[in-house]
XYZ file of C-alpha atoms in Angstrom:
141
model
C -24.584 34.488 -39.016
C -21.897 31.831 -37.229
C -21.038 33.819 -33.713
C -23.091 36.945 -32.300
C -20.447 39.273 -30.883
C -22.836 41.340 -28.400
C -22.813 39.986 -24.870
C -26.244 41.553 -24.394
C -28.894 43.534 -25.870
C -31.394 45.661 -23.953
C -34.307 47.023 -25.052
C -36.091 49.779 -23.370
C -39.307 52.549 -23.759
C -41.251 54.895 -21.409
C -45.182 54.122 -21.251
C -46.565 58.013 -20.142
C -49.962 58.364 -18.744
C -51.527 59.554 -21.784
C -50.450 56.120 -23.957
C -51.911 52.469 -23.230
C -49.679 50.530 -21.672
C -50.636 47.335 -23.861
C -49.506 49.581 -26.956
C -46.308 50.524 -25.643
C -45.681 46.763 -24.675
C -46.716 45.626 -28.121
C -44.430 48.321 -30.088
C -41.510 46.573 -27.781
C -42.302 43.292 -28.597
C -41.904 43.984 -32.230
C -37.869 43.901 -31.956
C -38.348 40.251 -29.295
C -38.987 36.838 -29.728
C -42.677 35.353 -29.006
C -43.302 35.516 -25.685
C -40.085 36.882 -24.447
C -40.338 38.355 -20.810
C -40.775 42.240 -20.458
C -40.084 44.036 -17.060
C -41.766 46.947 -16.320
C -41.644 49.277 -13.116
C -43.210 52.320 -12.093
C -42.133 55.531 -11.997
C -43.167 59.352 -11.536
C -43.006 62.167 -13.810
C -42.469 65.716 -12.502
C -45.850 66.503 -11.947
C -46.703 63.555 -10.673
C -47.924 61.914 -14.038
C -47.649 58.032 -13.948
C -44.274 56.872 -16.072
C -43.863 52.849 -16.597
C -40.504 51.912 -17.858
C -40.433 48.561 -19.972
C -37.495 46.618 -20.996
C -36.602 43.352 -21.474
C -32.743 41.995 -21.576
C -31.671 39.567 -24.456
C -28.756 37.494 -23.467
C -29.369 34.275 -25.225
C -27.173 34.070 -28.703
C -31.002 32.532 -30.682
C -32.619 35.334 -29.291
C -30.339 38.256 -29.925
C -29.944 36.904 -33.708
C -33.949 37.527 -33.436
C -33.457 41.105 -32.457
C -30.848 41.991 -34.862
C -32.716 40.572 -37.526
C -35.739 42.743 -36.772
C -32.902 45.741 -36.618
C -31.659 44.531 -39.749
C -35.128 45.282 -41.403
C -34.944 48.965 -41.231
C -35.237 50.574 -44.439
C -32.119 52.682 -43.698
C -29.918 49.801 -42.340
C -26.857 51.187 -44.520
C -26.850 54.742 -42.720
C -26.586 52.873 -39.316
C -23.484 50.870 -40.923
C -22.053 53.985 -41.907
C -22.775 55.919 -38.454
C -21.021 53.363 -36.368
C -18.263 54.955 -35.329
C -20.575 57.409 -33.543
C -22.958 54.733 -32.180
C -20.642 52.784 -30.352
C -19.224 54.258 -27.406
C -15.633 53.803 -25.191
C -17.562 51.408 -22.872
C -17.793 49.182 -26.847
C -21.504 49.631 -26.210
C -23.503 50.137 -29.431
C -26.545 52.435 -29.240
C -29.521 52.862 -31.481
C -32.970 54.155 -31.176
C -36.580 53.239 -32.916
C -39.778 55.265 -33.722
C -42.562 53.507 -31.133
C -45.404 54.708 -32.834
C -43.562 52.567 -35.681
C -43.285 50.008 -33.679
C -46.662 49.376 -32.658
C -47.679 48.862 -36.211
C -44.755 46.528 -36.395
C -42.630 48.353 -38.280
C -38.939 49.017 -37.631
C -37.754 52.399 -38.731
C -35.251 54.799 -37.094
C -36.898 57.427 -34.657
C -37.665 58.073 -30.892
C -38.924 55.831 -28.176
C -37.419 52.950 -28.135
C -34.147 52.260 -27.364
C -31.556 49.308 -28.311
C -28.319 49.438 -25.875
C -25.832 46.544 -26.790
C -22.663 45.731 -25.271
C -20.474 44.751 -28.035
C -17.576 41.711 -27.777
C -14.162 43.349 -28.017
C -11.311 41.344 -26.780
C -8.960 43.618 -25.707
C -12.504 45.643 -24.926
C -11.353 48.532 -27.279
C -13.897 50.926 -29.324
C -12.002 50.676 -32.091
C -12.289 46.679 -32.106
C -15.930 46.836 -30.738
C -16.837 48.874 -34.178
C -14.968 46.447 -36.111
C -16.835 43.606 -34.687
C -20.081 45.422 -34.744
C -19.326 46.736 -38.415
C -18.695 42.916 -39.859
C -21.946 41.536 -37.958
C -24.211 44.435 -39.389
C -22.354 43.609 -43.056
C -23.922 40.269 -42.785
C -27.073 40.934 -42.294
């Protein structure tokens, strides 16, 4: 894997008040490089329930090879090839989510609670050429 067309990859999951906020940050850190810096800020549910959002940003090309590689471990990696076209929106960002409970065991499979947002490289920034480019970069994985 020569060039990583993505500008960015974010990462992001919702710690509620009945889960341990260590857990949360662990399943997160699955999908990161060691030691990668998380952000986390507060928040409020309806009720008044305690909500912390983490997320971290991955900008450096090393780094977001890391990620993708721990995408590119999912057991059904060829269903999200074949999906593209709905998981990468007019904006060329590409959109995926992973099963936190998963996670936390260090798994990567396909589910709820964690979310991967990439903006994809697309020069002229076109879906079209944003699928493309994510298409042949999931193909070598």
């Amino acid at each position: 894997m020569s060039s990583v067309p993505f500008h960015y990859v974010d990462l992001r999951t919702f710690c509620y008040a009945t889960e341990d906020d260590k857990r949360v940050e662990g399943a997160l850190r699955t999908f990161l490089p060691e030691d990668y810096p998380i952000e986390r800020a507060k928040s409020e549910g309806h009720y008044g329930d305690r909500i912390i959002v983490l997320s971290a940003r991955v900008e450096n090309a090393d780094d977001i090879r890391h990620v993708l590689t721990q995408v590119a471990s999912a057991p059904d990696i060829e269903a999200v090839r074949a999906e593209l076209d709905d998981r990468v929106d007019d904006n060329c960002s590409f959109f995926l989510t992973f099963d936190k409970q998963a996670a936390f065991g260090g798994d990567v499979e396909r589910g709820d609670g964690i979310t991967l947002r990439a903006k994809v490289e697309a020069y002229p920034a076109k879906r079209e050429k944003a699928v493309a480019n994510a298409r042949e970069l999931l193909e070598e994985l």
